[in-house]
Amino acid sequence: MYNTIDALLKEIQSGEDSYLDFKIVNFKGKQIYFSKEKATQELAKDLCCFANSEGGVIVFGVRDDGERIGIDKDKISNLQQFIVNVSQNNIEPPIGHLLIFDRILIPDSSGKEKNCLKLEIKKACYNIHAPFGKRPYFRIADHCYEMTLEQQVRYFEKRGMLTPFEERPVYTAKKDAIDKTLFKSYYEKFYEIDMDEVEIPFNNLLQNMKILTQDETGMLYTTGMGLLLFSNTPDKWISGAYVDVVHYRSTEPDIDNQVDTKTFSGNIISQIEKSISYLELSPYFPTRAQKNGHGRIDQPAYSLRSLQEAIVNALVHRDYSIQGAQVRIFIFPDRIEITNPGKLHNSLTPEALFAGCQPVRRNQMLAGFIRNYKSPITKRSYMEGKGTGFLSMVRECVKVTGRKPDLNIIGDSVRVTMWSKYPINK
């Protein structure tokens, strides 16, 4: 926007409008001031205004009447760092990825060149942004206004904020966050074609599969789904994208009675496989043998298939937009609890699930990918895709242990409890 000095100067002479704003910058020691309002609050509001509207440009070093006053050349770096800090630390969600800086020399009314800083703010396509503790703002002409609740709803719809987390870009994860070896292994196995024979450019292929997506500036970023499936360190970019396992010797969670703790990271398939393997080898997962007329019959304490279903559901259908919350597996002498962040999706209730209601899945595209994987332990697909997985899990539990699992909503999370056929009294 205004990519030449002549074009920018022409707009400055026309005055502030919906796309252009001026700011005089004053430095007092390490402090930065724009006007009577605190610089941090004023800047956060203005950045949100432009991003939530159609984008725009702020020229620092220009007076409200359009006169170019300039900025001390040695202070421009400090100003730029201040802007970055505000964009990342004083706005929710952060807005730094939408900013483009350009140091410019522009003549004042007498023809003398002045050092100024041009800041372009791109239009936000996936979010509406707000200063911490404030409502979102939008810009009309040369003024910013707080959004009403009704306006926020409309902006949510326009911005695609109803787009599932799995399809949205993770702005801290560029395209190189994808492990090409992981993707190649998946693609060649399930599409039965050598990657070298694929005619579509690699980045285009990833975009077509919703593994990568473009932001407002055309920059490629990895989607939430892409990180979960094809990054070896998804928790680096998605807070809480891992599994915590705690093994207790008591029937209640007590740090003094912890037998073992594990954290399973890696891509989502790795987390599933590590979790199932750990549970299978737990001393609280005994298998007893009984003899009948047909020979020996093994009777395990839990249904491994049911545990697989519960773990897969917890990881696939959890709410990844809840920051800092992970899937937790607690192993007790009499039960196993699997808890995931996020309530049941789309107003679903535990009663409806037990009654056989066809669920509307959270993260449906991710679930589609997971259906292509099969457990090396149970030899069953991780997801069947028929919407009957929960009832199958219940039937398996009853068949093996004689007891249905419990399903409870605990705050903003869902907990599945499976009871042991051979509870150990502790």
Tab-separated table of C-alpha atoms in Angstrom:
chain	number	residue	atom	x	y	z
A	1	MET	CA	0.000	0.000	0.000
A	2	TYR	CA	1.479	3.351	-1.102
A	3	ASN	CA	4.599	1.629	-2.361
A	4	THR	CA	6.387	4.728	-3.717
A	5	ILE	CA	7.361	7.963	-1.976
A	6	ASP	CA	5.341	9.969	-4.486
A	7	ALA	CA	2.222	7.870	-3.876
A	8	LEU	CA	2.643	8.100	-0.105
A	9	LEU	CA	3.310	11.859	-0.195
A	10	LYS	CA	0.180	12.408	-2.261
A	11	GLU	CA	-1.906	10.508	0.311
A	12	ILE	CA	-0.294	12.367	3.226
A	13	GLN	CA	-1.199	15.682	1.627
A	14	SER	CA	-4.803	14.467	1.355
A	15	GLY	CA	-4.917	13.800	5.104
A	16	GLU	CA	-5.802	10.904	7.379
A	17	ASP	CA	-8.560	8.558	6.274
A	18	SER	CA	-9.750	4.960	6.606
A	19	TYR	CA	-6.389	3.656	5.403
A	20	LEU	CA	-3.855	6.218	6.635
A	21	ASP	CA	-2.821	7.542	10.044
A	22	PHE	CA	-0.038	9.903	11.210
A	23	LYS	CA	1.883	9.943	14.462
A	24	ILE	CA	4.416	12.319	15.972
A	25	VAL	CA	6.925	10.416	18.106
A	26	ASN	CA	8.479	11.872	21.263
A	27	PHE	CA	11.270	10.184	23.186
A	28	LYS	CA	11.903	10.825	26.891
A	29	GLY	CA	14.753	8.585	27.914
A	30	LYS	CA	13.600	5.062	27.077
A	31	GLN	CA	9.927	6.090	27.065
A	32	ILE	CA	7.997	6.678	23.839
A	33	TYR	CA	5.020	9.040	23.577
A	34	PHE	CA	2.625	9.771	20.715
A	35	SER	CA	-0.010	12.014	22.312
A	36	LYS	CA	-1.648	12.536	25.688
A	37	GLU	CA	-2.759	8.885	25.692
A	38	LYS	CA	-0.182	6.299	26.716
A	39	ALA	CA	1.744	5.138	23.653
A	40	THR	CA	1.195	1.433	24.356
A	41	GLN	CA	-2.582	1.765	24.621
A	42	GLU	CA	-2.864	4.141	21.660
A	43	LEU	CA	-0.752	1.956	19.391
A	44	ALA	CA	-2.524	-1.280	20.381
A	45	LYS	CA	-5.871	0.329	19.580
A	46	ASP	CA	-4.692	1.675	16.205
A	47	LEU	CA	-3.113	-1.609	15.120
A	48	CYS	CA	-6.336	-3.456	15.924
A	49	CYS	CA	-8.399	-0.822	14.081
A	50	PHE	CA	-6.560	-1.340	10.818
A	51	ALA	CA	-6.241	-5.124	11.067
A	52	ASN	CA	-9.931	-5.541	11.881
A	53	SER	CA	-10.952	-3.273	9.001
A	54	GLU	CA	-9.278	-3.334	5.582
A	55	GLY	CA	-5.678	-2.821	6.622
A	56	GLY	CA	-3.803	0.456	6.399
A	57	VAL	CA	-0.626	2.448	6.958
A	58	ILE	CA	0.688	4.429	9.927
A	59	VAL	CA	3.457	6.919	9.146
A	60	PHE	CA	5.503	7.783	12.227
A	61	GLY	CA	7.097	11.225	12.113
A	62	VAL	CA	4.170	13.026	10.472
A	63	ARG	CA	2.018	15.643	12.191
A	64	ASP	CA	-1.799	15.510	12.116
A	65	ASP	CA	-1.868	18.300	9.529
A	66	GLY	CA	0.406	16.251	7.245
A	67	GLU	CA	3.665	18.086	7.902
A	68	ARG	CA	6.659	15.744	7.943
A	69	ILE	CA	8.541	16.341	11.197
A	70	GLY	CA	10.687	13.218	11.082
A	71	ILE	CA	12.310	10.983	13.686
A	72	ASP	CA	15.860	10.923	14.988
A	73	LYS	CA	17.505	8.294	12.772
A	74	ASP	CA	19.209	6.695	15.778
A	75	LYS	CA	15.830	6.200	17.516
A	76	ILE	CA	13.993	4.416	14.695
A	77	SER	CA	15.246	0.980	15.804
A	78	ASN	CA	13.898	1.627	19.313
A	79	LEU	CA	10.548	2.668	17.864
A	80	GLN	CA	10.369	-0.397	15.659
A	81	GLN	CA	11.130	-2.709	18.577
A	82	PHE	CA	8.489	-0.936	20.659
A	83	ILE	CA	5.894	-1.532	17.936
A	84	VAL	CA	6.805	-5.222	17.725
A	85	ASN	CA	6.539	-5.601	21.503
A	86	VAL	CA	3.087	-4.003	21.567
A	87	SER	CA	1.889	-6.099	18.632
A	88	GLN	CA	2.948	-9.331	20.313
A	89	ASN	CA	2.383	-8.622	23.999
A	90	ASN	CA	-0.507	-6.157	24.248
A	91	ILE	CA	-2.925	-7.500	21.640
A	92	GLU	CA	-4.949	-10.706	21.681
A	93	PRO	CA	-4.314	-12.640	19.535
A	94	PRO	CA	-0.864	-11.241	18.634
A	95	ILE	CA	-0.651	-9.274	15.431
A	96	GLY	CA	3.067	-9.107	14.617
A	97	HIS	CA	2.758	-11.300	11.527
A	98	LEU	CA	0.570	-8.641	9.867
A	99	LEU	CA	3.128	-5.817	10.140
A	100	ILE	CA	5.481	-4.626	7.387
A	101	PHE	CA	8.117	-1.995	8.274
A	102	ASP	CA	9.753	0.431	5.862
A	103	ARG	CA	12.223	3.151	6.827
A	104	ILE	CA	11.734	6.041	4.450
A	105	LEU	CA	13.111	9.477	3.598
A	106	ILE	CA	10.284	11.840	2.719
A	107	PRO	CA	10.463	15.619	2.041
A	108	ASP	CA	8.764	18.146	4.308
A	109	SER	CA	6.908	21.181	2.953
A	110	SER	CA	10.208	22.981	2.373
A	111	GLY	CA	11.695	20.066	0.453
A	112	LYS	CA	14.035	18.920	3.233
A	113	GLU	CA	14.116	15.129	3.603
A	114	LYS	CA	13.019	13.672	6.921
A	115	ASN	CA	13.512	10.186	8.386
A	116	CYS	CA	10.154	8.530	8.969
A	117	LEU	CA	8.908	5.011	9.616
A	118	LYS	CA	6.144	3.602	7.452
A	119	LEU	CA	4.205	0.743	9.042
A	120	GLU	CA	1.778	-1.244	6.917
A	121	ILE	CA	-0.835	-3.323	8.738
A	122	LYS	CA	-2.385	-6.102	6.679
A	123	LYS	CA	-6.051	-7.004	6.956
A	124	ALA	CA	-6.651	-9.916	9.334
A	125	CYS	CA	-8.474	-12.737	7.581
A	126	TYR	CA	-8.705	-15.300	10.380
A	127	ASN	CA	-9.124	-13.279	13.572
A	128	ILE	CA	-10.461	-10.116	15.074
A	129	HIS	CA	-7.943	-8.463	17.370
A	130	ALA	CA	-8.336	-6.487	20.584
A	131	PRO	CA	-6.042	-4.741	23.068
A	132	PHE	CA	-5.803	-6.740	26.274
A	133	GLY	CA	-8.810	-6.050	28.473
A	134	LYS	CA	-10.662	-4.155	25.744
A	135	ARG	CA	-13.212	-4.850	23.062
A	136	PRO	CA	-12.044	-5.100	19.449
A	137	TYR	CA	-11.839	-1.858	17.467
A	138	PHE	CA	-12.581	-1.013	13.844
A	139	ARG	CA	-11.844	2.066	11.742
A	140	ILE	CA	-14.223	4.450	9.992
A	141	ALA	CA	-12.600	7.424	8.223
A	142	ASP	CA	-9.853	8.636	10.584
A	143	HIS	CA	-11.343	7.368	13.851
A	144	CYS	CA	-11.380	4.079	15.765
A	145	TYR	CA	-14.529	2.728	17.379
A	146	GLU	CA	-15.234	-0.124	19.771
A	147	MET	CA	-17.226	-2.968	18.265
A	148	THR	CA	-20.611	-3.781	19.693
A	149	LEU	CA	-21.380	-7.423	20.409
A	150	GLU	CA	-23.486	-7.563	17.245
A	151	GLN	CA	-20.614	-6.183	15.188
A	152	GLN	CA	-18.236	-8.711	16.705
A	153	VAL	CA	-20.535	-11.533	15.598
A	154	ARG	CA	-20.578	-10.187	12.040
A	155	TYR	CA	-16.809	-9.811	12.021
A	156	PHE	CA	-16.393	-13.346	13.319
A	157	GLU	CA	-18.379	-14.594	10.353
A	158	LYS	CA	-16.557	-12.401	7.821
A	159	ARG	CA	-13.128	-13.306	9.152
A	160	GLY	CA	-13.649	-17.040	8.916
A	161	MET	CA	-13.223	-17.429	12.659
A	162	LEU	CA	-15.730	-20.227	12.411
A	163	THR	CA	-13.089	-22.025	10.350
A	164	PRO	CA	-11.979	-25.000	12.470
A	165	PHE	CA	-8.678	-24.730	14.311
A	166	GLU	CA	-7.295	-27.620	12.273
A	167	GLU	CA	-7.565	-25.614	9.021
A	168	ARG	CA	-6.292	-22.282	10.318
A	169	PRO	CA	-2.663	-21.161	10.046
A	170	VAL	CA	-0.404	-21.338	13.082
A	171	TYR	CA	1.510	-18.098	12.628
A	172	THR	CA	4.603	-19.204	14.502
A	173	ALA	CA	5.010	-22.280	12.282
A	174	LYS	CA	6.342	-21.650	8.787
A	175	LYS	CA	6.148	-24.283	6.074
A	176	ASP	CA	9.441	-25.871	7.195
A	177	ALA	CA	7.703	-27.050	10.382
A	178	ILE	CA	6.500	-30.026	8.336
A	179	ASP	CA	8.728	-33.102	8.478
A	180	LYS	CA	8.941	-34.138	4.830
A	181	THR	CA	9.885	-37.701	5.769
A	182	LEU	CA	6.704	-38.124	7.825
A	183	PHE	CA	4.559	-36.708	5.040
A	184	LYS	CA	6.312	-38.754	2.346
A	185	SER	CA	5.788	-41.959	4.341
A	186	TYR	CA	2.084	-41.202	4.758
A	187	TYR	CA	1.491	-40.147	1.157
A	188	GLU	CA	3.293	-43.046	-0.499
A	189	LYS	CA	1.642	-45.630	1.748
A	190	PHE	CA	-1.935	-44.454	1.459
A	191	TYR	CA	-1.928	-43.097	-2.089
A	192	GLU	CA	0.396	-45.811	-3.419
A	193	ILE	CA	2.445	-43.411	-5.509
A	194	ASP	CA	6.078	-42.366	-5.285
A	195	MET	CA	6.433	-38.742	-4.226
A	196	ASP	CA	8.952	-38.214	-7.023
A	197	GLU	CA	6.210	-39.033	-9.536
A	198	VAL	CA	3.761	-36.450	-8.188
A	199	GLU	CA	3.468	-33.665	-10.748
A	200	ILE	CA	1.977	-31.085	-8.384
A	201	PRO	CA	4.606	-28.843	-6.706
A	202	PHE	CA	5.163	-29.947	-3.117
A	203	ASN	CA	3.849	-26.756	-1.484
A	204	ASN	CA	0.749	-26.803	-3.691
A	205	LEU	CA	0.107	-30.416	-2.721
A	206	LEU	CA	0.323	-29.524	0.966
A	207	GLN	CA	-2.048	-26.612	0.431
A	208	ASN	CA	-4.535	-28.827	-1.393
A	209	MET	CA	-4.493	-31.212	1.565
A	210	LYS	CA	-4.915	-28.338	4.084
A	211	ILE	CA	-1.484	-29.042	5.564
A	212	LEU	CA	-0.294	-25.560	4.591
A	213	THR	CA	-2.307	-22.391	4.080
A	214	GLN	CA	-1.624	-18.806	3.085
A	215	ASP	CA	-2.127	-15.873	5.386
A	216	GLU	CA	-3.254	-12.375	4.458
A	217	THR	CA	0.169	-11.485	3.035
A	218	GLY	CA	0.534	-14.628	0.909
A	219	MET	CA	3.020	-16.184	3.344
A	220	LEU	CA	2.741	-19.953	3.770
A	221	TYR	CA	2.131	-21.303	7.258
A	222	THR	CA	1.453	-24.769	8.598
A	223	THR	CA	-2.108	-25.449	9.727
A	224	GLY	CA	-2.983	-26.888	13.110
A	225	MET	CA	-3.764	-30.214	11.443
A	226	GLY	CA	-0.476	-30.158	9.549
A	227	LEU	CA	1.495	-29.740	12.766
A	228	LEU	CA	-0.388	-32.487	14.598
A	229	LEU	CA	0.099	-34.997	11.788
A	230	PHE	CA	3.436	-34.170	10.220
A	231	SER	CA	5.585	-32.352	12.771
A	232	ASN	CA	7.762	-34.222	15.230
A	233	THR	CA	7.323	-31.389	17.742
A	234	PRO	CA	3.745	-30.073	17.469
A	235	ASP	CA	3.865	-28.910	21.095
A	236	LYS	CA	6.522	-26.384	20.048
A	237	TRP	CA	3.773	-24.445	18.258
A	238	ILE	CA	0.522	-25.740	19.790
A	239	SER	CA	0.554	-25.369	23.551
A	240	GLY	CA	-0.401	-28.634	25.254
A	241	ALA	CA	-0.172	-30.852	22.159
A	242	TYR	CA	1.130	-33.861	24.089
A	243	VAL	CA	0.005	-36.541	26.557
A	244	ASP	CA	0.844	-36.635	30.259
A	245	VAL	CA	0.606	-40.030	31.975
A	246	VAL	CA	0.696	-40.450	35.751
A	247	HIS	CA	0.718	-43.869	37.434
A	248	TYR	CA	-0.557	-43.917	41.036
A	249	ARG	CA	-0.344	-46.635	43.659
A	250	SER	CA	-3.385	-45.142	45.442
A	251	THR	CA	-6.976	-44.792	44.236
A	252	GLU	CA	-6.837	-40.981	44.439
A	253	PRO	CA	-4.360	-38.597	42.790
A	254	ASP	CA	-1.616	-37.949	45.319
A	255	ILE	CA	1.870	-36.769	44.424
A	256	ASP	CA	3.324	-38.864	47.241
A	257	ASN	CA	1.805	-41.995	45.699
A	258	GLN	CA	3.057	-41.553	42.154
A	259	VAL	CA	4.715	-44.662	40.770
A	260	ASP	CA	5.731	-43.211	37.423
A	261	THR	CA	5.156	-40.200	35.163
A	262	LYS	CA	5.609	-39.946	31.423
A	263	THR	CA	5.147	-37.289	28.760
A	264	PHE	CA	4.469	-38.533	25.251
A	265	SER	CA	5.169	-35.971	22.555
A	266	GLY	CA	5.776	-36.274	18.827
A	267	ASN	CA	3.124	-36.219	16.137
A	268	ILE	CA	-0.386	-37.364	17.050
A	269	ILE	CA	0.153	-40.924	15.759
A	270	SER	CA	3.259	-41.271	17.907
A	271	GLN	CA	1.348	-40.017	20.957
A	272	ILE	CA	-1.423	-42.566	20.380
A	273	GLU	CA	0.962	-45.493	19.933
A	274	LYS	CA	3.143	-44.599	22.926
A	275	SER	CA	0.088	-44.217	25.157
A	276	ILE	CA	-1.445	-47.560	24.159
A	277	SER	CA	1.879	-49.354	24.541
A	278	TYR	CA	2.462	-47.874	27.992
A	279	LEU	CA	-0.977	-48.904	29.237
A	280	GLU	CA	-0.605	-52.425	27.884
A	281	LEU	CA	2.636	-52.876	29.835
A	282	SER	CA	1.314	-51.368	33.072
A	283	PRO	CA	1.296	-53.696	36.109
A	284	TYR	CA	-2.308	-52.530	36.621
A	285	PHE	CA	-3.183	-54.119	33.271
A	286	PRO	CA	-2.968	-57.787	34.321
A	287	THR	CA	-4.214	-60.688	32.248
A	288	ARG	CA	-5.469	-63.780	34.029
A	289	ALA	CA	-5.902	-67.149	32.359
A	290	GLN	CA	-8.785	-69.515	32.896
A	291	LYS	CA	-9.297	-72.988	31.536
A	292	ASN	CA	-12.481	-74.379	30.125
A	293	GLY	CA	-13.416	-77.236	27.843
A	294	HIS	CA	-11.821	-75.472	24.899
A	295	GLY	CA	-8.486	-74.769	26.581
A	296	ARG	CA	-6.957	-71.659	28.106
A	297	ILE	CA	-8.709	-68.286	27.830
A	298	ASP	CA	-6.903	-65.025	28.601
A	299	GLN	CA	-9.023	-62.500	30.484
A	300	PRO	CA	-7.418	-59.035	30.645
A	301	ALA	CA	-8.268	-56.363	33.207
A	302	TYR	CA	-9.236	-53.906	30.458
A	303	SER	CA	-10.291	-53.958	26.849
A	304	LEU	CA	-7.288	-52.687	24.908
A	305	ARG	CA	-9.567	-51.826	21.983
A	306	SER	CA	-11.697	-49.658	24.241
A	307	LEU	CA	-8.649	-47.913	25.624
A	308	GLN	CA	-7.453	-47.283	22.074
A	309	GLU	CA	-10.826	-45.737	21.185
A	310	ALA	CA	-10.756	-43.499	24.261
A	311	ILE	CA	-7.183	-42.324	23.644
A	312	VAL	CA	-7.796	-41.647	19.958
A	313	ASN	CA	-10.982	-39.727	20.743
A	314	ALA	CA	-9.198	-37.687	23.398
A	315	LEU	CA	-6.412	-36.654	21.024
A	316	VAL	CA	-8.408	-36.224	17.825
A	317	HIS	CA	-11.543	-34.535	19.164
A	318	ARG	CA	-9.993	-32.394	21.907
A	319	ASP	CA	-10.180	-28.601	21.652
A	320	TYR	CA	-6.707	-27.509	20.561
A	321	SER	CA	-7.646	-23.841	20.838
A	322	ILE	CA	-7.501	-24.182	24.644
A	323	GLN	CA	-3.955	-23.106	25.358
A	324	GLY	CA	-1.710	-24.884	27.843
A	325	ALA	CA	-3.986	-27.886	28.403
A	326	GLN	CA	-2.910	-31.399	27.466
A	327	VAL	CA	-4.502	-34.839	27.357
A	328	ARG	CA	-3.979	-36.587	30.693
A	329	ILE	CA	-4.045	-40.300	31.470
A	330	PHE	CA	-4.186	-41.264	35.148
A	331	ILE	CA	-3.676	-44.925	36.023
A	332	PHE	CA	-5.044	-46.103	39.369
A	333	PRO	CA	-5.223	-49.608	40.882
A	334	ASP	CA	-8.951	-49.795	40.095
A	335	ARG	CA	-9.413	-47.616	36.997
A	336	ILE	CA	-7.896	-45.586	34.167
A	337	GLU	CA	-8.981	-41.976	33.598
A	338	ILE	CA	-8.459	-40.270	30.231
A	339	THR	CA	-9.146	-36.522	30.245
A	340	ASN	CA	-9.018	-34.179	27.272
A	341	PRO	CA	-9.428	-30.374	26.981
A	342	GLY	CA	-12.734	-29.170	25.563
A	343	LYS	CA	-16.333	-30.026	26.291
A	344	LEU	CA	-18.366	-32.345	24.087
A	345	HIS	CA	-18.782	-30.730	20.683
A	346	ASN	CA	-21.939	-29.123	19.316
A	347	SER	CA	-24.094	-29.353	22.482
A	348	LEU	CA	-23.672	-33.127	22.658
A	349	THR	CA	-24.349	-34.666	26.079
A	350	PRO	CA	-23.068	-37.847	27.743
A	351	GLU	CA	-26.642	-39.162	27.797
A	352	ALA	CA	-26.969	-38.651	24.036
A	353	LEU	CA	-23.731	-40.522	23.380
A	354	PHE	CA	-24.769	-43.493	25.494
A	355	ALA	CA	-28.118	-43.467	23.673
A	356	GLY	CA	-26.340	-43.854	20.338
A	357	CYS	CA	-26.572	-40.283	19.024
A	358	GLN	CA	-24.521	-39.759	15.861
A	359	PRO	CA	-21.867	-37.256	16.989
A	360	VAL	CA	-20.780	-34.166	15.071
A	361	ARG	CA	-17.032	-34.360	15.327
A	362	ARG	CA	-14.642	-31.608	16.303
A	363	ASN	CA	-11.605	-31.674	13.966
A	364	GLN	CA	-13.329	-33.687	11.237
A	365	MET	CA	-10.512	-33.339	8.698
A	366	LEU	CA	-7.970	-34.562	11.238
A	367	ALA	CA	-10.245	-37.537	11.941
A	368	GLY	CA	-10.293	-38.278	8.215
A	369	PHE	CA	-6.514	-38.575	8.144
A	370	ILE	CA	-6.433	-40.705	11.300
A	371	ARG	CA	-8.752	-43.264	9.685
A	372	ASN	CA	-5.903	-44.194	7.363
A	373	TYR	CA	-3.716	-45.408	10.234
A	374	LYS	CA	-3.832	-48.805	11.921
A	375	SER	CA	-2.502	-49.671	15.365
A	376	PRO	CA	0.521	-52.002	15.331
A	377	ILE	CA	-0.630	-53.232	18.758
A	378	THR	CA	-4.355	-53.909	18.318
A	379	LYS	CA	-4.160	-54.347	14.515
A	380	ARG	CA	-7.279	-52.185	14.228
A	381	SER	CA	-7.756	-48.838	12.492
A	382	TYR	CA	-7.567	-45.908	14.863
A	383	MET	CA	-10.914	-44.655	13.602
A	384	GLU	CA	-13.657	-46.474	11.735
A	385	GLY	CA	-15.452	-43.382	10.447
A	386	LYS	CA	-18.939	-44.806	11.025
A	387	GLY	CA	-19.846	-42.776	14.079
A	388	THR	CA	-20.282	-45.914	16.184
A	389	GLY	CA	-16.911	-45.891	17.933
A	390	PHE	CA	-18.238	-44.758	21.302
A	391	LEU	CA	-20.891	-47.471	21.534
A	392	SER	CA	-18.361	-50.070	20.373
A	393	MET	CA	-16.080	-48.899	23.176
A	394	VAL	CA	-18.906	-49.270	25.693
A	395	ARG	CA	-19.787	-52.777	24.484
A	396	GLU	CA	-16.145	-53.867	24.615
A	397	CYS	CA	-15.798	-52.567	28.171
A	398	VAL	CA	-18.896	-54.431	29.312
A	399	LYS	CA	-17.759	-57.594	27.537
A	400	VAL	CA	-14.297	-57.572	29.123
A	401	THR	CA	-14.837	-55.971	32.541
A	402	GLY	CA	-18.577	-56.320	33.104
A	403	ARG	CA	-18.945	-52.570	33.634
A	404	LYS	CA	-19.690	-49.575	31.423
A	405	PRO	CA	-17.171	-46.730	31.322
A	406	ASP	CA	-18.077	-43.403	32.919
A	407	LEU	CA	-18.216	-40.220	30.848
A	408	ASN	CA	-18.167	-36.921	32.741
A	409	ILE	CA	-17.845	-33.238	31.909
A	410	ILE	CA	-15.276	-31.736	34.291
A	411	GLY	CA	-15.167	-27.958	33.811
A	412	ASP	CA	-13.963	-27.393	30.243
A	413	SER	CA	-12.838	-30.978	29.752
A	414	VAL	CA	-14.189	-34.473	29.133
A	415	ARG	CA	-13.163	-37.468	31.233
A	416	VAL	CA	-13.638	-41.128	30.343
A	417	THR	CA	-13.148	-43.586	33.204
A	418	MET	CA	-12.640	-47.290	32.550
A	419	TRP	CA	-12.903	-49.689	35.456
A	420	SER	CA	-10.603	-52.640	35.996
A	421	LYS	CA	-11.943	-56.180	36.012
A	422	TYR	CA	-9.346	-56.946	38.675
A	423	PRO	CA	-9.199	-53.863	40.945
A	424	ILE	CA	-6.271	-53.859	43.317
A	425	ASN	CA	-7.148	-52.616	46.796
A	426	LYS	CA	-4.776	-49.908	47.922
